JSON list of C-alpha atoms in Angstrom, two decimals:
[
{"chain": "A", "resi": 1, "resn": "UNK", "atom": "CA", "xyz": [28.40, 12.30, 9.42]},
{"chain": "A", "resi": 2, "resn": "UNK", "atom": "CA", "xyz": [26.67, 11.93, 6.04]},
{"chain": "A", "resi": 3, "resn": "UNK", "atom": "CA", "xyz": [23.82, 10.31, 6.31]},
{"chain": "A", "resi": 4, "resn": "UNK", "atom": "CA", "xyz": [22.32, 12.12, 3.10]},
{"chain": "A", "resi": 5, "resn": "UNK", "atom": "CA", "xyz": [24.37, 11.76, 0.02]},
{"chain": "A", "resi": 6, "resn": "UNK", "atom": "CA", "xyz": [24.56, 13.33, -3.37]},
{"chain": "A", "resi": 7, "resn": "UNK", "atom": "CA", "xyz": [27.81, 11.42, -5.20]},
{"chain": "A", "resi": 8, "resn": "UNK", "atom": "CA", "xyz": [27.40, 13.51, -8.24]},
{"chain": "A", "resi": 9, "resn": "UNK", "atom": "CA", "xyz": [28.28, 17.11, -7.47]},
{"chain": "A", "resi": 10, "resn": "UNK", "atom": "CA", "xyz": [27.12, 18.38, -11.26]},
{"chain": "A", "resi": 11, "resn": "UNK", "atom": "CA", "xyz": [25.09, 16.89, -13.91]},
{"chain": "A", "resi": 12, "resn": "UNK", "atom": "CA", "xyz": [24.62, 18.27, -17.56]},
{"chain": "A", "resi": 13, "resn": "UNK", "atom": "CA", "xyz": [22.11, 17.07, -19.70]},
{"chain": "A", "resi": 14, "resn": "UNK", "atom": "CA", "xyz": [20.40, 18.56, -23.15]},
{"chain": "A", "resi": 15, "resn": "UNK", "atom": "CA", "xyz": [17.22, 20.44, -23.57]},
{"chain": "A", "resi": 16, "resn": "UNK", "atom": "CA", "xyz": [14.30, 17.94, -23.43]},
{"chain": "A", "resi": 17, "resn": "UNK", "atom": "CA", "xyz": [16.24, 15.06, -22.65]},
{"chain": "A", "resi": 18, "resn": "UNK", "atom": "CA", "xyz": [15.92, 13.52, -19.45]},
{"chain": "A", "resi": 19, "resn": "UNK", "atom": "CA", "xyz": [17.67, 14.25, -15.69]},
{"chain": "A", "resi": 20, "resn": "UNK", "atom": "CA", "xyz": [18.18, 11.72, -13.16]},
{"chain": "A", "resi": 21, "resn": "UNK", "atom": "CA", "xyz": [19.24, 13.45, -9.81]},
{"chain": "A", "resi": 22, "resn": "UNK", "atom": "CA", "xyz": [20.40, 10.49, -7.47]},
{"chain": "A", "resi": 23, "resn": "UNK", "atom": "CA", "xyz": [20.61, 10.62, -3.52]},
{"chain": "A", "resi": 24, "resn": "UNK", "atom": "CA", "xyz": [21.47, 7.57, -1.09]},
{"chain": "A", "resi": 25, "resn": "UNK", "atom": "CA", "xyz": [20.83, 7.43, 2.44]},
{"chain": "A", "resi": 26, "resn": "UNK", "atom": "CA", "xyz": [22.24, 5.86, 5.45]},
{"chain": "A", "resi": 27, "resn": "UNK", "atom": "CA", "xyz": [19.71, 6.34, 8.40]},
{"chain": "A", "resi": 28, "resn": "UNK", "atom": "CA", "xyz": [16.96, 3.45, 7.85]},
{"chain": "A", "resi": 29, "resn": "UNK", "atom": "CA", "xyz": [14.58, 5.56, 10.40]},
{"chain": "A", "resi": 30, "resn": "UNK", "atom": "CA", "xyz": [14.03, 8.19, 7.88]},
{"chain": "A", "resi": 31, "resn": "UNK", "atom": "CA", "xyz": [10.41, 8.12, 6.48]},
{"chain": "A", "resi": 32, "resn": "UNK", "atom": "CA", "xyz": [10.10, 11.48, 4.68]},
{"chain": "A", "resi": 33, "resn": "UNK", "atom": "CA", "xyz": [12.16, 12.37, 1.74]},
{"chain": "A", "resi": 34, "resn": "UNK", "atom": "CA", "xyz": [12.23, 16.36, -0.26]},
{"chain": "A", "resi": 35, "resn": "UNK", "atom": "CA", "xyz": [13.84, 17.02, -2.81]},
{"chain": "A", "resi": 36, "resn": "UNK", "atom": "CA", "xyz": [14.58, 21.47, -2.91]},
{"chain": "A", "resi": 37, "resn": "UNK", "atom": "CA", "xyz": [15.89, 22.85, -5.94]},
{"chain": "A", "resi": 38, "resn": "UNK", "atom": "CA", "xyz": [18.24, 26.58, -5.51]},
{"chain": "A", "resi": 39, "resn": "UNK", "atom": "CA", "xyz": [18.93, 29.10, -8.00]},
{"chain": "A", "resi": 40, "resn": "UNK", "atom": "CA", "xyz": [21.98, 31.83, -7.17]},
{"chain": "A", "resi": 41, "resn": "UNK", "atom": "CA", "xyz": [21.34, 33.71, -4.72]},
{"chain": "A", "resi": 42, "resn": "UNK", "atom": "CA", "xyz": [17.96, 32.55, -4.00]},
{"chain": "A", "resi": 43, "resn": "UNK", "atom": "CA", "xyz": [17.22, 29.72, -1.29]},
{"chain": "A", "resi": 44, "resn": "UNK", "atom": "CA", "xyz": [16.21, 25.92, -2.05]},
{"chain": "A", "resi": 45, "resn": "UNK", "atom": "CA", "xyz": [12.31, 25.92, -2.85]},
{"chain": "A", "resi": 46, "resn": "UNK", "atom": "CA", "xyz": [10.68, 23.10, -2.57]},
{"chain": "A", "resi": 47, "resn": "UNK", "atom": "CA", "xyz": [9.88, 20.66, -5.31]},
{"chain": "A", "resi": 48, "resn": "UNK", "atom": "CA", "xyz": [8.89, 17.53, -4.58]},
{"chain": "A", "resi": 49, "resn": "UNK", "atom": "CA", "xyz": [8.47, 14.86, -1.74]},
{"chain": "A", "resi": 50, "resn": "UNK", "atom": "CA", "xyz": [7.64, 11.09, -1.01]},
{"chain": "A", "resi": 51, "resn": "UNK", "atom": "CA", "xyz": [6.53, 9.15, 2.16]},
{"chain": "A", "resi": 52, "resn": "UNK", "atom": "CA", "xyz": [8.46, 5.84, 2.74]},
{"chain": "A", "resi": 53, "resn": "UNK", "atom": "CA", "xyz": [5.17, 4.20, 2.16]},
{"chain": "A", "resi": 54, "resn": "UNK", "atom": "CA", "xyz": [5.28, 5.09, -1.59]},
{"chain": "A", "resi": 55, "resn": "UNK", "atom": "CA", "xyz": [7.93, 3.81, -4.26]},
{"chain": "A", "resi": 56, "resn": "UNK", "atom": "CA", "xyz": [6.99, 6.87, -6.72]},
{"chain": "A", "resi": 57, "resn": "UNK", "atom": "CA", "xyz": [5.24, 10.18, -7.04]},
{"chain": "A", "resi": 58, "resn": "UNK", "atom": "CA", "xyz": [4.87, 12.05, -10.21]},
{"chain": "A", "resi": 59, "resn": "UNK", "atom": "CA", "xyz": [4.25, 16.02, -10.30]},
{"chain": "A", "resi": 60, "resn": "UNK", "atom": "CA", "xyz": [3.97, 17.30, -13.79]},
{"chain": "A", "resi": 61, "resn": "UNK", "atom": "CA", "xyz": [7.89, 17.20, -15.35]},
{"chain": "A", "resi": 62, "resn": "UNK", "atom": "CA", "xyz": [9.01, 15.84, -12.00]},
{"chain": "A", "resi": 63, "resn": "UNK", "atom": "CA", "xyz": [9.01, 12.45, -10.77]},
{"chain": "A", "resi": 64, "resn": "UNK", "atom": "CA", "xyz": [10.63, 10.74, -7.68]},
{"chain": "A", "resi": 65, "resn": "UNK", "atom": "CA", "xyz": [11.92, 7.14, -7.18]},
{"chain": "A", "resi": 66, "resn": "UNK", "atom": "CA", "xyz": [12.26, 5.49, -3.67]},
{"chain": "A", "resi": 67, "resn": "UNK", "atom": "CA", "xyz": [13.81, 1.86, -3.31]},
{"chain": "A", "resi": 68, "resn": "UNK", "atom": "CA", "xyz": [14.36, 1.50, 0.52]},
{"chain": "A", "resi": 69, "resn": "UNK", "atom": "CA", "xyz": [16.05, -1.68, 0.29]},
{"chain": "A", "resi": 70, "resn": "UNK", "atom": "CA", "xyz": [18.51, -0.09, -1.72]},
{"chain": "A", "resi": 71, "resn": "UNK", "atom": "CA", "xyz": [18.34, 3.39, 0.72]},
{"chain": "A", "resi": 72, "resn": "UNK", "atom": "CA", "xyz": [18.10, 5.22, -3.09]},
{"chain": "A", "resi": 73, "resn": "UNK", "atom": "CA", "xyz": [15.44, 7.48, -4.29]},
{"chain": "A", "resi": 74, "resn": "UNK", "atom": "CA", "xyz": [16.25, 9.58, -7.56]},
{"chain": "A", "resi": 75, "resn": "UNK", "atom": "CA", "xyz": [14.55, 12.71, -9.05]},
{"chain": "A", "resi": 76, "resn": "UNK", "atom": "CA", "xyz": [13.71, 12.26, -12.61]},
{"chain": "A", "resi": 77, "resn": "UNK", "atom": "CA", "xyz": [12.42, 15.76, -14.90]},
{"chain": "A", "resi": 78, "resn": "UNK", "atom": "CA", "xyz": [11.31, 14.50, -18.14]},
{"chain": "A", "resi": 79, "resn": "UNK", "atom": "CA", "xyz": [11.45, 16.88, -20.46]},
{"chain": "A", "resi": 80, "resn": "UNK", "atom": "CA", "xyz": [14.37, 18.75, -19.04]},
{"chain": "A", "resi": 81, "resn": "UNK", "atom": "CA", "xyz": [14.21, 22.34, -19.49]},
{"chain": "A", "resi": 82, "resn": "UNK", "atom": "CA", "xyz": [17.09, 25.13, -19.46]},
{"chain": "A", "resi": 83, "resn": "UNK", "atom": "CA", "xyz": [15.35, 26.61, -16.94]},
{"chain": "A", "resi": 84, "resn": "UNK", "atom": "CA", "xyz": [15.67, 23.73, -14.56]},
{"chain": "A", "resi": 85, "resn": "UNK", "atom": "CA", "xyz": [19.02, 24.53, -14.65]},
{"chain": "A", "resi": 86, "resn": "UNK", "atom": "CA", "xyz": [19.88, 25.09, -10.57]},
{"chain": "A", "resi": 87, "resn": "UNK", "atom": "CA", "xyz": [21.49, 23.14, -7.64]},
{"chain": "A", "resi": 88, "resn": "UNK", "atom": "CA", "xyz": [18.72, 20.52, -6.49]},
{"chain": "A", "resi": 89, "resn": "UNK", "atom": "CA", "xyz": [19.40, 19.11, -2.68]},
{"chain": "A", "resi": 90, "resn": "UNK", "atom": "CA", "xyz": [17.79, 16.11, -1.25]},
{"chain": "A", "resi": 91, "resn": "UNK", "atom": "CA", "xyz": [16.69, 15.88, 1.91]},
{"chain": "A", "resi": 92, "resn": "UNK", "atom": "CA", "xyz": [15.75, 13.43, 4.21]},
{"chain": "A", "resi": 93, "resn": "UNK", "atom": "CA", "xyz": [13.38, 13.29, 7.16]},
{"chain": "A", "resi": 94, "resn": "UNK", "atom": "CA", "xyz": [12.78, 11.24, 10.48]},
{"chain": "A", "resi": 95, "resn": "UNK", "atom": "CA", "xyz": [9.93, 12.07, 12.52]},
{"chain": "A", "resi": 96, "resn": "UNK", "atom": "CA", "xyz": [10.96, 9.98, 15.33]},
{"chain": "A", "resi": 97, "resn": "UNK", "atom": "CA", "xyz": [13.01, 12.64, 16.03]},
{"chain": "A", "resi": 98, "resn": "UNK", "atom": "CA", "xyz": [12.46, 15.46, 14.34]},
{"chain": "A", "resi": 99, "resn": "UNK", "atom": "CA", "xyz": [16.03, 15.27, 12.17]},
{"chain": "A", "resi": 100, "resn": "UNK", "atom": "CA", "xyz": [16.07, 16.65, 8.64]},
{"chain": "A", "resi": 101, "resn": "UNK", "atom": "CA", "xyz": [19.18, 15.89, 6.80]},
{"chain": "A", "resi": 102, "resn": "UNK", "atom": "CA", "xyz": [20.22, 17.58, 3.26]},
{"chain": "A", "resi": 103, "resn": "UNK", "atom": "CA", "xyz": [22.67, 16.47, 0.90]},
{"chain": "A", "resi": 104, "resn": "UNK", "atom": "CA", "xyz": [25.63, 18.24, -0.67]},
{"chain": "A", "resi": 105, "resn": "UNK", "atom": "CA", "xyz": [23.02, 19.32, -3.82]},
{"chain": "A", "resi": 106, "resn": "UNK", "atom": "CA", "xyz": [23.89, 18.52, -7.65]},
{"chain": "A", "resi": 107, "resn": "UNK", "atom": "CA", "xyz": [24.54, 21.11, -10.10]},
{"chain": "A", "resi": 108, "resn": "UNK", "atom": "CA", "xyz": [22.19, 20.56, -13.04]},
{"chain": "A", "resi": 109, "resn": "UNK", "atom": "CA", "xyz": [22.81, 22.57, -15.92]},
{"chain": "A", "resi": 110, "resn": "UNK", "atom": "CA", "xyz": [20.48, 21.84, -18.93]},
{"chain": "A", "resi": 111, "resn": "UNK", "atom": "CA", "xyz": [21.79, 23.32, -22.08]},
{"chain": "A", "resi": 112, "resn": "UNK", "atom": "CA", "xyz": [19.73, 24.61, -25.28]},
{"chain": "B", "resi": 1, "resn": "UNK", "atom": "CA", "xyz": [36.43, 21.65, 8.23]},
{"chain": "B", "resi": 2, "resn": "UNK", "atom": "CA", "xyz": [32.98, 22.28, 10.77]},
{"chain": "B", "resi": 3, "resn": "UNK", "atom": "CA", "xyz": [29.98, 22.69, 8.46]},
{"chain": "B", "resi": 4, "resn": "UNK", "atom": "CA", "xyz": [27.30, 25.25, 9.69]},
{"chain": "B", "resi": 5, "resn": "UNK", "atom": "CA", "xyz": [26.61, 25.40, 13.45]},
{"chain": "B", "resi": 6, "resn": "UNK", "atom": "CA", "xyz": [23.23, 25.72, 14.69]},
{"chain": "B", "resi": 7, "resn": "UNK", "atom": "CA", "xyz": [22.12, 25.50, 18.67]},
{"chain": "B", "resi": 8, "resn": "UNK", "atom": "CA", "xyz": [20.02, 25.00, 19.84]},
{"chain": "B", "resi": 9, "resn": "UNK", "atom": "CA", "xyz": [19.06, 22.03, 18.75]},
{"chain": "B", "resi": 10, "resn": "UNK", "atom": "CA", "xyz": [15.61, 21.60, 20.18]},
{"chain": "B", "resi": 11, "resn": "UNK", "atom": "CA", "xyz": [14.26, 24.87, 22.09]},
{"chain": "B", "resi": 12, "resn": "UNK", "atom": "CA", "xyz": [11.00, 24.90, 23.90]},
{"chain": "B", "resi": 13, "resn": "UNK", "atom": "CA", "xyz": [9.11, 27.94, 24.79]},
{"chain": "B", "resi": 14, "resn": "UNK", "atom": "CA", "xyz": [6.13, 28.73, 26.52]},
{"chain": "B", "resi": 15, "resn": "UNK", "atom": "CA", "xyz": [3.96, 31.64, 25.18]},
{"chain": "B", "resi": 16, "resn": "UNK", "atom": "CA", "xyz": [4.78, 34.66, 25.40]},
{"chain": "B", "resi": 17, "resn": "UNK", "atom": "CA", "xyz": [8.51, 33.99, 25.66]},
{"chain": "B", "resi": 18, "resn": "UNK", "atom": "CA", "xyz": [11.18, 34.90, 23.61]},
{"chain": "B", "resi": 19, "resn": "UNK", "atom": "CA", "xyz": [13.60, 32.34, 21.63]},
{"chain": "B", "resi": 20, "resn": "UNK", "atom": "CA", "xyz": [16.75, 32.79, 20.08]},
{"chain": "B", "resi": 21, "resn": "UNK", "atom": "CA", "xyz": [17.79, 30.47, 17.67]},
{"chain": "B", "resi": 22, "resn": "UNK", "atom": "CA", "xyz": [21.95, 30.43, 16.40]},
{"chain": "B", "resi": 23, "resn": "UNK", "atom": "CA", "xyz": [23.74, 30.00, 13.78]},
{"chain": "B", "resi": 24, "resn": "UNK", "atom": "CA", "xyz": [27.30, 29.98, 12.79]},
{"chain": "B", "resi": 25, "resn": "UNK", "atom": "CA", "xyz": [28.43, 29.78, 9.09]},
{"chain": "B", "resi": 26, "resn": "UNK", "atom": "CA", "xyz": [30.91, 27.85, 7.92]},
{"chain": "B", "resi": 27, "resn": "UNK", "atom": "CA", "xyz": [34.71, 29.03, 7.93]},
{"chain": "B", "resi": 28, "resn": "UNK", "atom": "CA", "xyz": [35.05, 31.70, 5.29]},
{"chain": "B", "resi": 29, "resn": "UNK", "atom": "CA", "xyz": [31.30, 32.10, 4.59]},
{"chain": "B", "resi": 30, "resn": "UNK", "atom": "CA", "xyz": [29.79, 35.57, 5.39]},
{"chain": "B", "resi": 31, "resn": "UNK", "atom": "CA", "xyz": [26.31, 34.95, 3.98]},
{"chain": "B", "resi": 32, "resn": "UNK", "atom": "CA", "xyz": [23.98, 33.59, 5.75]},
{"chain": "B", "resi": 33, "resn": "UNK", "atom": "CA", "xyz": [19.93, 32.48, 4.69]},
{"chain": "B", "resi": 34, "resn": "UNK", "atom": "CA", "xyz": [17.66, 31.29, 7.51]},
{"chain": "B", "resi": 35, "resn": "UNK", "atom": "CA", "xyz": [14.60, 29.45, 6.64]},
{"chain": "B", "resi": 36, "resn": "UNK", "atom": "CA", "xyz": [11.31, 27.94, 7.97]},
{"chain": "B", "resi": 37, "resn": "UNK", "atom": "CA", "xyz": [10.01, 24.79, 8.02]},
{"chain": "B", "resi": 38, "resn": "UNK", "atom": "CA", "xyz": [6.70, 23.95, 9.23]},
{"chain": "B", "resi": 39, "resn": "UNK", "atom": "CA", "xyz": [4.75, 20.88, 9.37]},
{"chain": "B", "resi": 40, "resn": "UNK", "atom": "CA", "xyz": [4.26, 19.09, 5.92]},
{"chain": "B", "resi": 41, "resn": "UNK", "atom": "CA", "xyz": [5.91, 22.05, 3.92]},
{"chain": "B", "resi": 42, "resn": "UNK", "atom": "CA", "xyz": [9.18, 22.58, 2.83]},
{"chain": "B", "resi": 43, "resn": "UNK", "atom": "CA", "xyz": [11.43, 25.05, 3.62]},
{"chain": "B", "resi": 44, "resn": "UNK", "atom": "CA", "xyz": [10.37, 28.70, 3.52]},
{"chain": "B", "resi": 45, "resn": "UNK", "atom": "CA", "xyz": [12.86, 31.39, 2.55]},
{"chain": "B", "resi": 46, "resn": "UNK", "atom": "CA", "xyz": [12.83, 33.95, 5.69]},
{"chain": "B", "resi": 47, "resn": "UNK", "atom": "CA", "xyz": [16.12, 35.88, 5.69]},
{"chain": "B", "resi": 48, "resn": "UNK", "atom": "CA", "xyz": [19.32, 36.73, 3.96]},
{"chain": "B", "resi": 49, "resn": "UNK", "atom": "CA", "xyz": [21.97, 38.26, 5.55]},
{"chain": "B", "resi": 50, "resn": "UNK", "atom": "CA", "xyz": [25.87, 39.71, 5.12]},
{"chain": "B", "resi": 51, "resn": "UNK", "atom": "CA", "xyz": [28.68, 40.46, 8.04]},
{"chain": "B", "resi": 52, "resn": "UNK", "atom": "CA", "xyz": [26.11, 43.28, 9.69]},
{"chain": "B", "resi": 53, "resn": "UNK", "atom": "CA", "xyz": [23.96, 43.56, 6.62]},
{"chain": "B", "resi": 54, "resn": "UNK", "atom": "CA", "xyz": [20.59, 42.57, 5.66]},
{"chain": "B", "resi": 55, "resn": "UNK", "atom": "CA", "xyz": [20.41, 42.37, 2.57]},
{"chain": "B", "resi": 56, "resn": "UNK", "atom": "CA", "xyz": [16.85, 40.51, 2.23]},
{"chain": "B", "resi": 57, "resn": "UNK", "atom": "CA", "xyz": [14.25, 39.80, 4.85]},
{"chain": "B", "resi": 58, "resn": "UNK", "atom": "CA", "xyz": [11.15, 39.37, 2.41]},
{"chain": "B", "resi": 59, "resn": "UNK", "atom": "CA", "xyz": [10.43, 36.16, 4.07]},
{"chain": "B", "resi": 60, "resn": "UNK", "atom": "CA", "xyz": [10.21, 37.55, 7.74]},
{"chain": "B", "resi": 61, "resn": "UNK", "atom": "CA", "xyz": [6.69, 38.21, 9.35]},
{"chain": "B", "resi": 62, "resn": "UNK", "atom": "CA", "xyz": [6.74, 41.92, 9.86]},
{"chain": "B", "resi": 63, "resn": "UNK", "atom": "CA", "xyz": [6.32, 41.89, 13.51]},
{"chain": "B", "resi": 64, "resn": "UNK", "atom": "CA", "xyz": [8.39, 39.75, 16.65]},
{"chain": "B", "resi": 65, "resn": "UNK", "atom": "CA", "xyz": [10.76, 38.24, 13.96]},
{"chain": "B", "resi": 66, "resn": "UNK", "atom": "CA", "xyz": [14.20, 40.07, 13.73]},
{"chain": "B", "resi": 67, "resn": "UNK", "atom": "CA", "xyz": [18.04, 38.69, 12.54]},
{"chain": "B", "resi": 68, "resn": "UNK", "atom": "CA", "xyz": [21.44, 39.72, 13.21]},
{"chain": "B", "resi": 69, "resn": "UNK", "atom": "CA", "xyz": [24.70, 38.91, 11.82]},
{"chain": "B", "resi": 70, "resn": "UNK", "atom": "CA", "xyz": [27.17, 40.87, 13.87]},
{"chain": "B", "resi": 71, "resn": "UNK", "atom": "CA", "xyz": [30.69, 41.21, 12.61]},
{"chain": "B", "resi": 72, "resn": "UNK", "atom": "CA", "xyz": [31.67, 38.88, 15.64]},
{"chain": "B", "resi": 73, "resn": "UNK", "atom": "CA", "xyz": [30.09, 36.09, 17.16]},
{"chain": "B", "resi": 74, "resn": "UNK", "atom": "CA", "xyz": [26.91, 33.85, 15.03]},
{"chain": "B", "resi": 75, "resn": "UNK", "atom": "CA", "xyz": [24.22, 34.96, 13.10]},
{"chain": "B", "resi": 76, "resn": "UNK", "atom": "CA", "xyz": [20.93, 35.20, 15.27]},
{"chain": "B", "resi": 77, "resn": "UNK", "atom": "CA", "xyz": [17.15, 34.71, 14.63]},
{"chain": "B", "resi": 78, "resn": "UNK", "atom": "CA", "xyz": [14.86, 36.32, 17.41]},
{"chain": "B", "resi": 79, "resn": "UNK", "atom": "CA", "xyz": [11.41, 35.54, 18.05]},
{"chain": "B", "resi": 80, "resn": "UNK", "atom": "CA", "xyz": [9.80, 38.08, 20.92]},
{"chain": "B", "resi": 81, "resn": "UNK", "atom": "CA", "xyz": [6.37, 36.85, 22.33]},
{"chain": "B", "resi": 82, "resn": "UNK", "atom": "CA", "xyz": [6.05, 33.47, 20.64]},
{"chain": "B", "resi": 83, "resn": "UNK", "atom": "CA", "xyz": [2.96, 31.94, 19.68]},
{"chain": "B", "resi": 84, "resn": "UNK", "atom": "CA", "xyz": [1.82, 28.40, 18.88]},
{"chain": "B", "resi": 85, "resn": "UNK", "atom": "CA", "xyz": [2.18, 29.01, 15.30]},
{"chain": "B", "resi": 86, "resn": "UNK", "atom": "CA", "xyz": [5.77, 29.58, 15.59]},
{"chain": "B", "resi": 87, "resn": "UNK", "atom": "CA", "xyz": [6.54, 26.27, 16.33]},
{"chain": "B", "resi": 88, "resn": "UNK", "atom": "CA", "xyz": [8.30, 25.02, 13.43]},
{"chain": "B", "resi": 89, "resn": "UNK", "atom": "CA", "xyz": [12.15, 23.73, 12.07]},
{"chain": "B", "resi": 90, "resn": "UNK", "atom": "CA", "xyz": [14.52, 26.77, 11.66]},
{"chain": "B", "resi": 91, "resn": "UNK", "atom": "CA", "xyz": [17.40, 26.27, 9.86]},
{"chain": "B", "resi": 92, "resn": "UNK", "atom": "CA", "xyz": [20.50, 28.13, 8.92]},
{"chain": "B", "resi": 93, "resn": "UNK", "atom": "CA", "xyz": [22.39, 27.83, 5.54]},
{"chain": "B", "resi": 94, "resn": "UNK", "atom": "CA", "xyz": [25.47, 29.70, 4.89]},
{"chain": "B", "resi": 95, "resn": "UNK", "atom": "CA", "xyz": [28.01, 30.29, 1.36]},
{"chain": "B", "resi": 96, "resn": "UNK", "atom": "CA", "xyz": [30.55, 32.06, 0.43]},
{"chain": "B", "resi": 97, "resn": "UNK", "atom": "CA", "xyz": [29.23, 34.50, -2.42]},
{"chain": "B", "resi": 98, "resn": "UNK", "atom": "CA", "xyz": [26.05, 35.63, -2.63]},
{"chain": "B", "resi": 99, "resn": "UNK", "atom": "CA", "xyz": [25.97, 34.05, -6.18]},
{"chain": "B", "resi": 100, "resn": "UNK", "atom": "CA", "xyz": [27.28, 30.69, -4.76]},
{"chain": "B", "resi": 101, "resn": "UNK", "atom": "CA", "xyz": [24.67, 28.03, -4.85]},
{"chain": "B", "resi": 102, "resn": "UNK", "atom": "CA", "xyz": [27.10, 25.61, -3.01]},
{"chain": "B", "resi": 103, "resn": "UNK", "atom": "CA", "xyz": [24.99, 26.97, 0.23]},
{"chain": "B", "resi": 104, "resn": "UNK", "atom": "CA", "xyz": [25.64, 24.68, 3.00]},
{"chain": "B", "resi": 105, "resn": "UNK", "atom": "CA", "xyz": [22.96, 24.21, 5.59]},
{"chain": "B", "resi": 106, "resn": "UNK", "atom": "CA", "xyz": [23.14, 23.75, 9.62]},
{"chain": "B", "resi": 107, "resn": "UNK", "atom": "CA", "xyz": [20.81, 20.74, 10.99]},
{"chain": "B", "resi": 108, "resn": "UNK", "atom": "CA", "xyz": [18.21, 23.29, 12.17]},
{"chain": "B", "resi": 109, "resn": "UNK", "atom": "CA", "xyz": [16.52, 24.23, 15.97]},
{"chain": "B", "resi": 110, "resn": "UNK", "atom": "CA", "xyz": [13.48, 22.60, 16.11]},
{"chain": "B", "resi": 111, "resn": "UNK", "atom": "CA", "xyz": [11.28, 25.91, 18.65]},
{"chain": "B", "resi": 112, "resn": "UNK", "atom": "CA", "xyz": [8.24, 23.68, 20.14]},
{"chain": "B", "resi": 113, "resn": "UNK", "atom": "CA", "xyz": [5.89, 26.20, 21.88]},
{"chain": "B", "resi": 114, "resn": "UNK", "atom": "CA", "xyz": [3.66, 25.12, 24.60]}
]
């Protein structure tokens, strides 16, 4: 089951314009979201996260949304860059029980 | 169409022993990444491996840690002589191509060692 999902499988914005990666969730006990970013042939690093407690945190370029009532968080990178160009996954944790959940990942290509 | 197998799904361990964490890719994938994840970090990149190849293992600590892919049968993470430390999430990801980023991942085995 899909408990994690990313509805838009690519995304293509222009150089330093602004991305807006979106992820829903079904499991209301999930407190801990990530979101990983992958370039070919290299495995997801990590990039950002958010407790449920918080609505936002901002890292540099990278920002990240969470509206529980809604079960939506969103990734924004203002200015986008080409090299942030890569498959970004969300991912969603619950520590009641130790369950991490990832999405499908979005394609974002970011061109010149 | 079964996504990426992993078992177990929780594994304790007592110090000392040895755990061996699976993972089976997804139909018509023959790479296979395992990764790390420890307490408030994300995932760490251990291992990359082929049908009986290993192509990258920068991630692995150099000793107890080893990985298999045989040409039948799941991929396989081995930890000899665990320690505390080694508790952590393990998870599996597998793709088709090397070059594919559409890398699926398995739901991990969570090793808690007592």
């Amino acid at each position: 089951d899909q408990q994690v999902k990313q509805n838009s499988p690519s995304l293509s914005v222009q150089e330093g314009r602004i991305s807006i990666l979106n992820c829903d969730y079904t499991n209301s006990m999930f407190d801990y979201f990530l979101w990983y970013k992958k370039y070919p042939a290299e495995g997801p690093t990590f990039l950002i996260s958010i407790s449920s407690i918080k609505d936002k945190n901002e890292d540099g370029r990278f920002t990240v949304f969470l509206n529980k009532s809604a079960k939506h968080l969103s990734l924004h990178i203002v200015p986008s860059q080409p090299g942030d160009s890569a498959v970004y996954f969300c991912a969603a944790i619950s520590y009641n029980n130790n369950d991490m959940r990832f999405g499908a990942g979005t394609r974002l290509t970011v061109k010149p | 169409n079964a996504g990426v197998m992993q078992n177990p799904r929780h594994l304790v361990r007592r110090r000392g022993q040895e755990a061996r964490l699976r993972c089976s890719p997804m139909k018509g994938h023959s790479h296979v990444y395992w990764y790390r994840q420890l307490p408030e970090e994300g995932l760490k990149f251990m291992v990359y491996l082929q049908k009986e190849n290993i192509i990258d293992e920068s991630g692995m600590p150099k000793e107890r840690f080893s990985a298999e892919f045989p040409k039948e049968g799941p991929s396989i993470l081995r930890i000899q002589q665990v320690v505390r430390g080694d508790s952590a999430a393990y998870f599996c990801a597998s793709s088709r191509d090397r070059g594919n980023t559409e890398a699926f991942f398995g739901q991990g085995t969570r090793l808690t060692v007592v």
